[in-house]
mmCIF file of C-alpha atoms in Angstrom:
data_model
loop_
_atom_site.group_PDB
_atom_site.id
_atom_site.type_symbol
_atom_site.label_atom_id
_atom_site.label_comp_id
_atom_site.label_asym_id
_atom_site.label_seq_id
_atom_site.Cartn_x
_atom_site.Cartn_y
_atom_site.Cartn_z
ATOM 1 C CA MET A 30 -4.305 -23.361 -4.448
ATOM 2 C CA MET A 31 -2.450 -20.105 -5.005
ATOM 3 C CA ASP A 32 -3.771 -17.538 -7.475
ATOM 4 C CA ALA A 33 -1.490 -15.720 -9.885
ATOM 5 C CA VAL A 34 -0.443 -12.322 -8.574
ATOM 6 C CA ASN A 35 -0.508 -9.388 -10.972
ATOM 7 C CA VAL A 36 2.311 -6.933 -10.293
ATOM 8 C CA LYS A 37 2.872 -3.694 -12.189
ATOM 9 C CA VAL A 38 6.074 -1.689 -11.748
ATOM 10 C CA PHE A 39 5.679 1.951 -12.795
ATOM 11 C CA VAL A 40 8.956 3.652 -13.638
ATOM 12 C CA SER A 41 10.463 6.640 -15.403
ATOM 13 C CA ASP A 42 13.750 7.013 -17.214
ATOM 14 C CA GLU A 43 16.736 6.447 -14.932
ATOM 15 C CA THR A 44 17.831 10.089 -15.213
ATOM 16 C CA LYS A 45 14.537 11.087 -13.537
ATOM 17 C CA CYS A 46 14.227 8.091 -11.223
ATOM 18 C CA PRO A 47 17.505 6.632 -9.946
ATOM 19 C CA PHE A 48 15.677 4.007 -7.867
ATOM 20 C CA CYS A 49 13.576 2.655 -10.742
ATOM 21 C CA PRO A 50 16.115 0.056 -12.005
ATOM 22 C CA ASP A 51 16.348 -1.273 -8.429
ATOM 23 C CA ALA A 52 12.561 -1.646 -8.293
ATOM 24 C CA ILE A 53 12.576 -3.723 -11.459
ATOM 25 C CA SER A 54 15.453 -5.861 -10.177
ATOM 26 C CA LEU A 55 13.727 -6.386 -6.825
ATOM 27 C CA VAL A 56 10.480 -7.669 -8.327
ATOM 28 C CA ASN A 57 12.355 -9.790 -10.872
ATOM 29 C CA LEU A 58 14.272 -11.383 -8.001
ATOM 30 C CA ASP A 59 11.064 -12.148 -6.110
ATOM 31 C CA THR A 60 9.491 -13.592 -9.234
ATOM 32 C CA LYS A 61 12.441 -15.985 -9.473
ATOM 33 C CA ASN A 62 12.716 -16.813 -5.752
ATOM 34 C CA LEU A 63 8.982 -17.420 -5.313
ATOM 35 C CA SER A 64 8.472 -19.286 -8.592
ATOM 36 C CA ASN A 65 8.018 -22.617 -6.750
ATOM 37 C CA GLU A 66 5.291 -21.164 -4.515
ATOM 38 C CA LEU A 67 3.307 -18.796 -6.706
ATOM 39 C CA LYS A 68 3.084 -17.243 -10.122
ATOM 40 C CA ILE A 69 3.754 -13.540 -10.574
ATOM 41 C CA ASN A 70 2.513 -11.819 -13.719
ATOM 42 C CA LEU A 71 4.975 -8.952 -13.982
ATOM 43 C CA GLU A 72 4.510 -5.862 -16.137
ATOM 44 C CA VAL A 73 6.965 -2.961 -16.235
ATOM 45 C CA ILE A 74 5.399 0.318 -17.383
ATOM 46 C CA ASN A 75 7.408 3.401 -18.301
ATOM 47 C CA LEU A 76 5.254 6.424 -17.510
ATOM 48 C CA ASP A 77 7.310 8.643 -19.789
ATOM 49 C CA GLN A 78 5.977 6.549 -22.652
ATOM 50 C CA ASN A 79 2.499 6.051 -21.149
ATOM 51 C CA PRO A 80 1.693 9.304 -19.283
ATOM 52 C CA GLU A 81 -2.057 8.657 -19.363
ATOM 53 C CA LEU A 82 -1.561 5.753 -16.933
ATOM 54 C CA THR A 83 -0.370 8.114 -14.193
ATOM 55 C CA GLU A 84 -3.919 9.325 -13.631
ATOM 56 C CA LYS A 85 -5.557 5.969 -14.338
ATOM 57 C CA TYR A 86 -3.586 4.233 -11.581
ATOM 58 C CA ASN A 87 -3.268 7.322 -9.372
ATOM 59 C CA ILE A 88 0.526 7.219 -9.309
ATOM 60 C CA SER A 89 1.978 9.752 -6.870
ATOM 61 C CA GLY A 90 5.660 8.952 -7.402
ATOM 62 C CA VAL A 91 8.095 6.558 -9.012
ATOM 63 C CA PRO A 92 8.983 3.841 -8.670
ATOM 64 C CA THR A 93 5.551 2.498 -7.740
ATOM 65 C CA ILE A 94 4.904 -1.218 -7.376
ATOM 66 C CA LEU A 95 1.224 -2.161 -7.633
ATOM 67 C CA ILE A 96 0.241 -5.564 -6.254
ATOM 68 C CA GLY A 97 -3.153 -6.659 -7.485
ATOM 69 C CA ASP A 98 -5.544 -3.725 -7.606
ATOM 70 C CA ASN A 99 -5.222 -2.066 -4.223
ATOM 71 C CA ILE A 100 -1.762 -2.428 -2.664
ATOM 72 C CA LYS A 101 0.921 0.054 -3.708
ATOM 73 C CA TYR A 102 4.524 0.590 -2.748
ATOM 74 C CA VAL A 103 5.739 4.072 -3.608
ATOM 75 C CA GLY A 104 9.501 3.733 -3.358
ATOM 76 C CA LEU A 105 11.458 0.568 -2.682
ATOM 77 C CA PRO A 106 10.339 -1.974 -0.043
ATOM 78 C CA VAL A 107 13.827 -2.625 1.291
ATOM 79 C CA GLY A 108 15.522 -3.035 4.652
ATOM 80 C CA LEU A 109 13.178 -4.234 7.382
ATOM 81 C CA GLU A 110 10.186 -4.092 5.006
ATOM 82 C CA ARG A 111 11.628 -6.612 2.557
ATOM 83 C CA ARG A 112 10.057 -9.622 4.240
ATOM 84 C CA VAL A 113 6.685 -7.898 4.543
ATOM 85 C CA PHE A 114 6.728 -7.264 0.801
ATOM 86 C CA THR A 115 7.217 -10.956 -0.045
ATOM 87 C CA ASN A 116 4.669 -11.970 2.599
ATOM 88 C CA THR A 117 2.196 -9.569 1.004
ATOM 89 C CA LEU A 118 2.707 -11.264 -2.369
ATOM 90 C CA LYS A 119 1.913 -14.608 -0.715
ATOM 91 C CA LEU A 120 -1.081 -13.113 1.090
ATOM 92 C CA VAL A 121 -2.572 -11.808 -2.166
ATOM 93 C CA ALA A 122 -1.851 -15.104 -3.935
ATOM 94 C CA GLY A 123 -3.647 -16.994 -1.177
ATOM 95 C CA GLY A 124 -6.694 -14.742 -1.310
ATOM 96 C CA GLY A 125 -6.062 -13.524 2.222
ATOM 97 C CA LYS A 126 -5.310 -16.919 3.757
ATOM 98 C CA GLY A 127 -3.243 -16.408 6.876
ATOM 99 C CA THR A 128 -4.551 -12.937 7.636
ATOM 100 C CA ARG A 129 -5.224 -12.028 11.258
ATOM 101 C CA VAL A 130 -8.412 -10.196 10.335
ATOM 102 C CA THR A 131 -11.414 -11.935 11.898
ATOM 103 C CA GLN A 132 -14.641 -12.614 10.030
ATOM 104 C CA GLU A 133 -16.401 -9.938 12.091
ATOM 105 C CA GLN A 134 -13.725 -7.396 11.201
ATOM 106 C CA LYS A 135 -13.868 -8.405 7.550
ATOM 107 C CA THR A 136 -17.623 -7.856 7.510
ATOM 108 C CA LYS A 137 -17.060 -4.309 8.779
ATOM 109 C CA LEU A 138 -14.480 -3.672 6.071
ATOM 110 C CA THR A 139 -16.524 -5.057 3.201
ATOM 111 C CA GLY A 140 -19.474 -2.965 4.401
ATOM 112 C CA ILE A 141 -17.634 0.317 3.836
ATOM 113 C CA LYS A 142 -19.782 2.444 1.522
ATOM 114 C CA ASN A 143 -17.070 4.842 0.365
ATOM 115 C CA PRO A 144 -13.700 3.284 -0.516
ATOM 116 C CA ALA A 145 -10.916 4.260 1.882
ATOM 117 C CA THR A 146 -7.271 5.019 1.095
ATOM 118 C CA VAL A 147 -4.551 4.314 3.624
ATOM 119 C CA LYS A 148 -1.042 5.714 3.276
ATOM 120 C CA VAL A 149 1.634 4.418 5.626
ATOM 121 C CA ILE A 150 4.676 6.714 5.649
ATOM 122 C CA THR A 151 7.827 4.732 6.443
ATOM 123 C CA THR A 152 11.606 4.616 6.343
ATOM 124 C CA SER A 153 13.688 1.550 5.520
ATOM 125 C CA SER A 154 15.317 1.501 8.965
ATOM 126 C CA CYS A 155 12.169 1.977 11.079
ATOM 127 C CA PRO A 156 11.682 -1.073 13.372
ATOM 128 C CA TYR A 157 7.944 -0.461 13.857
ATOM 129 C CA CYS A 158 6.990 0.288 10.247
ATOM 130 C CA PRO A 159 6.798 -3.315 8.962
ATOM 131 C CA LYS A 160 4.071 -4.182 11.475
ATOM 132 C CA VAL A 161 1.871 -1.276 10.391
ATOM 133 C CA VAL A 162 2.619 -1.919 6.709
ATOM 134 C CA PHE A 163 1.522 -5.551 6.936
ATOM 135 C CA MET A 164 -1.523 -4.570 8.981
ATOM 136 C CA SER A 165 -2.564 -2.109 6.280
ATOM 137 C CA ASN A 166 -1.934 -4.631 3.506
ATOM 138 C CA GLN A 167 -3.962 -7.295 5.311
ATOM 139 C CA LEU A 168 -6.885 -4.899 5.662
ATOM 140 C CA ALA A 169 -6.690 -4.091 1.951
ATOM 141 C CA VAL A 170 -6.869 -7.781 1.052
ATOM 142 C CA ALA A 171 -9.675 -8.493 3.545
ATOM 143 C CA SER A 172 -11.770 -5.549 2.362
ATOM 144 C CA ASP A 173 -12.534 -6.965 -1.092
ATOM 145 C CA GLY A 174 -11.346 -3.776 -2.754
ATOM 146 C CA LYS A 175 -12.896 -1.285 -0.324
ATOM 147 C CA VAL A 176 -9.495 -0.294 1.120
ATOM 148 C CA THR A 177 -6.377 0.714 -0.799
ATOM 149 C CA SER A 178 -3.058 0.384 1.010
ATOM 150 C CA GLU A 179 -0.245 2.666 -0.140
ATOM 151 C CA ILE A 180 3.198 2.340 1.425
ATOM 152 C CA VAL A 181 5.412 5.410 1.000
ATOM 153 C CA ASN A 182 9.174 5.271 1.527
ATOM 154 C CA SER A 183 9.823 8.777 2.803
ATOM 155 C CA THR A 184 13.590 8.435 2.437
ATOM 156 C CA GLU A 185 13.228 8.207 -1.339
ATOM 157 C CA LEU A 186 10.188 10.489 -1.617
ATOM 158 C CA PRO A 187 10.571 13.168 1.071
ATOM 159 C CA GLU A 188 8.129 15.455 -0.740
ATOM 160 C CA LEU A 189 5.281 13.076 0.119
ATOM 161 C CA ALA A 190 6.297 13.001 3.774
ATOM 162 C CA ALA A 191 6.478 16.798 3.758
ATOM 163 C CA LYS A 192 2.965 16.986 2.317
ATOM 164 C CA TYR A 193 1.573 15.344 5.466
ATOM 165 C CA ARG A 194 4.045 17.092 7.809
ATOM 166 C CA VAL A 195 5.418 13.782 9.010
ATOM 167 C CA THR A 196 7.669 14.149 12.057
ATOM 168 C CA ALA A 197 7.918 10.465 13.020
ATOM 169 C CA VAL A 198 7.385 7.093 11.390
ATOM 170 C CA PRO A 199 5.306 5.121 10.950
ATOM 171 C CA THR A 200 2.627 7.701 10.254
ATOM 172 C CA THR A 201 -0.713 6.442 8.962
ATOM 173 C CA VAL A 202 -2.855 8.702 6.796
ATOM 174 C CA ILE A 203 -6.461 7.674 6.134
ATOM 175 C CA ASN A 204 -8.380 9.511 3.450
ATOM 176 C CA GLU A 205 -5.775 12.297 3.410
ATOM 177 C CA LYS A 206 -5.842 12.908 7.177
ATOM 178 C CA VAL A 207 -3.148 11.806 9.621
ATOM 179 C CA ARG A 208 -4.769 9.343 12.017
ATOM 180 C CA PHE A 209 -1.923 7.484 13.746
ATOM 181 C CA GLN A 210 1.722 7.850 14.628
ATOM 182 C CA GLY A 211 3.298 4.629 15.819
ATOM 183 C CA VAL A 212 1.593 1.227 15.804
ATOM 184 C CA PRO A 213 -2.214 1.353 16.188
ATOM 185 C CA GLN A 214 -4.387 -1.426 17.539
ATOM 186 C CA LEU A 215 -6.091 -3.351 14.743
ATOM 187 C CA ASP A 216 -9.575 -2.510 16.062
ATOM 188 C CA ALA A 217 -8.696 1.194 16.196
ATOM 189 C CA PHE A 218 -7.390 1.000 12.629
ATOM 190 C CA ILE A 219 -10.628 -0.581 11.420
ATOM 191 C CA GLU A 220 -12.694 1.934 13.383
ATOM 192 C CA GLU A 221 -11.012 4.789 11.517
ATOM 193 C CA LEU A 222 -11.562 3.059 8.172
ATOM 194 C CA THR A 223 -15.249 2.504 8.835
ATOM 195 C CA ARG A 224 -15.880 5.900 10.455
ATOM 196 C CA LYS A 225 -18.854 7.614 8.862
ATOM 197 C CA PRO A 226 -18.337 11.170 7.655
ATOM 198 C CA PRO A 227 -19.941 13.795 9.912
ATOM 199 C CA VAL A 228 -23.488 14.818 9.130
ATOM 200 C CA LEU A 229 -23.606 18.446 8.083
ATOM 201 C CA SER A 230 -26.402 20.567 9.520
ATOM 202 C CA TYR A 231 -27.600 23.716 7.828
ATOM 203 C CA TYR A 232 -29.493 26.453 9.593
ATOM 204 C CA ILE A 233 -31.487 29.183 7.893
#
Protein backbone atom coordinates (compact mmCIF):
# COMPACT_ATOMS: atom_id res chain seq x y z
CA MET A 1 0.00 0.00 0.00
CA MET A 2 1.49 3.30 -1.12
CA ASP A 3 1.19 6.39 1.07
CA ALA A 4 0.32 9.78 -0.36
CA VAL A 5 3.40 11.88 -1.03
CA ASN A 6 3.33 15.53 -0.01
CA VAL A 7 5.25 17.73 -2.43
CA LYS A 8 5.74 21.47 -2.05
CA VAL A 9 7.18 23.56 -4.88
CA PHE A 10 8.62 26.88 -3.67
CA VAL A 11 8.87 29.51 -6.38
CA SER A 12 9.26 33.22 -6.98
CA ASP A 13 7.93 35.41 -9.75
CA GLU A 14 9.24 34.39 -13.17
CA THR A 15 11.22 37.63 -13.54
CA LYS A 16 13.30 36.57 -10.50
CA CYS A 17 13.28 32.83 -11.16
CA PRO A 18 13.24 31.79 -14.82
CA PHE A 19 13.34 28.09 -13.90
CA CYS A 20 10.33 28.21 -11.56
CA PRO A 21 7.63 27.60 -14.23
CA ASP A 22 9.61 24.53 -15.36
CA ALA A 23 9.65 23.21 -11.79
CA ILE A 24 5.88 23.48 -11.57
CA SER A 25 5.45 21.81 -14.97
CA LEU A 26 7.83 19.00 -14.02
CA VAL A 27 6.00 18.08 -10.83
CA ASN A 28 2.61 18.42 -12.53
CA LEU A 29 3.80 15.99 -15.20
CA ASP A 30 4.95 13.48 -12.59
CA THR A 31 1.67 13.81 -10.73
CA LYS A 32 -0.12 12.86 -13.95
CA ASN A 33 2.29 10.11 -15.06
CA LEU A 34 2.42 8.44 -11.64
CA SER A 35 -1.29 8.80 -10.86
CA ASN A 36 -1.88 5.05 -11.35
CA GLU A 37 0.89 4.16 -8.88
CA LEU A 38 0.72 6.76 -6.14
CA LYS A 39 -1.00 9.91 -5.00
CA ILE A 40 0.90 13.19 -4.92
CA ASN A 41 -0.46 16.05 -2.83
CA LEU A 42 1.00 19.02 -4.66
CA GLU A 43 1.23 22.55 -3.26
CA VAL A 44 2.83 25.45 -5.11
CA ILE A 45 4.02 28.25 -2.81
CA ASN A 46 5.12 31.67 -4.04
CA LEU A 47 7.69 32.98 -1.59
CA ASP A 48 7.18 36.54 -2.76
CA GLN A 49 3.70 36.28 -1.29
CA ASN A 50 4.72 34.13 1.70
CA PRO A 51 8.23 35.33 2.69
CA GLU A 52 7.92 33.93 6.22
CA LEU A 53 8.02 30.40 4.77
CA THR A 54 11.58 30.90 3.52
CA GLU A 55 12.92 30.60 7.05
CA LYS A 56 10.37 28.02 8.18
CA TYR A 57 11.38 25.57 5.46
CA ASN A 58 15.01 26.72 5.27
CA ILE A 59 14.83 27.56 1.57
CA SER A 60 18.25 28.44 0.15
CA GLY A 61 17.18 29.07 -3.45
CA VAL A 62 14.33 28.80 -5.92
CA PRO A 63 12.89 26.74 -7.31
CA THR A 64 12.94 24.29 -4.40
CA ILE A 65 10.96 21.06 -4.49
CA LEU A 66 10.33 19.55 -1.05
CA ILE A 67 9.36 15.88 -0.95
CA GLY A 68 7.86 14.90 2.37
CA ASP A 69 9.68 16.62 5.21
CA ASN A 70 13.35 15.99 4.55
CA ILE A 71 14.20 15.67 0.85
CA LYS A 72 14.80 18.86 -1.12
CA TYR A 73 15.73 19.62 -4.69
CA VAL A 74 17.15 23.11 -5.09
CA GLY A 75 16.98 23.66 -8.83
CA LEU A 76 15.47 21.33 -11.40
CA PRO A 77 16.03 17.54 -11.26
CA VAL A 78 16.53 17.14 -15.00
CA GLY A 79 18.84 15.27 -17.34
CA LEU A 80 20.35 12.15 -15.80
CA GLU A 81 18.70 12.90 -12.44
CA ARG A 82 15.15 12.77 -13.81
CA ARG A 83 14.69 9.07 -13.13
CA VAL A 84 16.13 9.36 -9.63
CA PHE A 85 13.58 12.06 -8.85
CA THR A 86 10.62 9.85 -9.81
CA ASN A 87 12.18 6.87 -8.02
CA THR A 88 12.51 9.03 -4.91
CA LEU A 89 8.80 9.84 -5.06
CA LYS A 90 8.07 6.10 -5.19
CA LEU A 91 10.54 5.43 -2.38
CA VAL A 92 8.84 7.97 -0.10
CA ALA A 93 5.39 6.66 -1.03
CA GLY A 94 6.47 3.13 -0.15
CA GLY A 95 7.88 4.17 3.22
CA GLY A 96 11.38 3.18 2.15
CA LYS A 97 10.46 -0.14 0.54
CA GLY A 98 13.14 -1.06 -1.96
CA THR A 99 15.94 0.83 -0.23
CA ARG A 100 19.37 -0.78 -0.11
CA VAL A 101 19.91 0.37 3.47
CA THR A 102 20.20 -2.65 5.77
CA GLN A 103 18.45 -2.89 9.12
CA GLU A 104 21.79 -2.49 10.90
CA GLN A 105 22.55 0.66 8.92
CA LYS A 106 19.06 2.00 9.58
CA THR A 107 19.53 1.49 13.31
CA LYS A 108 22.69 3.61 13.14
CA LEU A 109 20.84 6.35 11.27
CA THR A 110 17.82 6.46 13.55
CA GLY A 111 20.18 6.61 16.54
CA ILE A 112 21.68 9.93 15.44
CA LYS A 113 21.27 12.38 18.32
CA ASN A 114 21.72 15.59 16.33
CA PRO A 115 19.92 15.76 12.97
CA ALA A 116 22.29 15.81 10.00
CA THR A 117 21.98 17.77 6.76
CA VAL A 118 23.42 16.43 3.53
CA LYS A 119 23.86 18.60 0.45
CA VAL A 120 24.80 16.90 -2.81
CA ILE A 121 26.10 19.42 -5.35
CA THR A 122 25.37 18.23 -8.89
CA THR A 123 25.06 19.16 -12.55
CA SER A 124 22.43 17.82 -14.94
CA SER A 125 25.04 16.16 -17.17
CA CYS A 126 27.13 14.49 -14.45
CA PRO A 127 27.07 10.67 -14.94
CA TYR A 128 27.99 9.91 -11.31
CA CYS A 129 25.65 12.37 -9.58
CA PRO A 130 22.43 10.31 -9.78
CA LYS A 131 23.99 7.47 -7.77
CA VAL A 132 25.02 9.79 -4.93
CA VAL A 133 21.70 11.65 -5.07
CA PHE A 134 19.68 8.45 -4.68
CA MET A 135 22.03 7.23 -1.96
CA SER A 136 21.46 10.44 -0.01
CA ASN A 137 17.70 10.30 -0.54
CA GLN A 138 17.56 6.68 0.62
CA LEU A 139 19.44 7.57 3.80
CA ALA A 140 17.01 10.42 4.45
CA VAL A 141 14.04 8.07 4.15
CA ALA A 142 15.68 5.35 6.27
CA SER A 143 16.66 7.78 9.03
CA ASP A 144 13.10 8.53 10.17
CA GLY A 145 13.71 12.26 9.89
CA LYS A 146 17.22 12.35 11.36
CA VAL A 147 18.82 13.12 7.98
CA THR A 148 17.80 15.81 5.50
CA SER A 149 18.88 15.33 1.90
CA GLU A 150 19.26 18.47 -0.21
CA ILE A 151 20.15 18.18 -3.89
CA VAL A 152 21.61 21.34 -5.41
CA ASN A 153 21.78 21.88 -9.17
CA SER A 154 24.92 23.99 -9.43
CA THR A 155 24.26 24.89 -13.06
CA GLU A 156 21.16 26.85 -12.04
CA LEU A 157 22.48 27.99 -8.65
CA PRO A 158 26.23 28.56 -9.06
CA GLU A 159 26.32 30.77 -5.96
CA LEU A 160 25.65 27.71 -3.79
CA ALA A 161 28.43 25.76 -5.47
CA ALA A 162 30.76 28.73 -4.98
CA LYS A 163 29.89 28.84 -1.28
CA TYR A 164 31.41 25.37 -0.82
CA ARG A 165 34.23 25.96 -3.35
CA VAL A 166 33.07 23.06 -5.48
CA THR A 167 35.59 22.12 -8.16
CA ALA A 168 34.07 18.78 -9.23
CA VAL A 169 30.73 17.02 -8.99
CA PRO A 170 29.26 15.24 -7.24
CA THR A 171 30.42 16.95 -4.07
CA THR A 172 28.77 15.90 -0.82
CA VAL A 173 28.55 18.37 2.05
CA ILE A 174 27.55 17.05 5.48
CA ASN A 175 26.65 19.56 8.17
CA GLU A 176 28.23 22.38 6.14
CA LYS A 177 31.57 20.61 5.60
CA VAL A 178 32.70 19.01 2.34
CA ARG A 179 33.13 15.30 3.03
CA PHE A 180 33.22 13.58 -0.37
CA GLN A 181 33.99 14.26 -4.00
CA GLY A 182 32.87 11.49 -6.31
CA VAL A 183 30.83 8.45 -5.25
CA PRO A 184 31.37 7.36 -1.62
CA GLN A 185 30.81 3.88 -0.26
CA LEU A 186 27.50 3.61 1.58
CA ASP A 187 29.20 2.60 4.85
CA ALA A 188 31.56 5.59 4.62
CA PHE A 189 28.58 7.87 3.99
CA ILE A 190 26.79 6.55 7.08
CA GLU A 191 29.97 6.80 9.14
CA GLU A 192 30.19 10.52 8.36
CA LEU A 193 26.52 11.02 9.23
CA THR A 194 26.86 9.27 12.57
CA ARG A 195 30.25 10.76 13.46
CA LYS A 196 30.19 12.26 16.94
CA PRO A 197 31.41 15.83 17.28
CA PRO A 198 34.87 16.11 18.86
CA VAL A 199 35.04 16.46 22.62
CA LEU A 200 36.46 19.83 23.56
CA SER A 201 39.01 19.91 26.36
CA TYR A 202 39.68 23.02 28.39
CA TYR A 203 42.83 23.60 30.36
CA ILE A 204 43.26 26.19 33.08
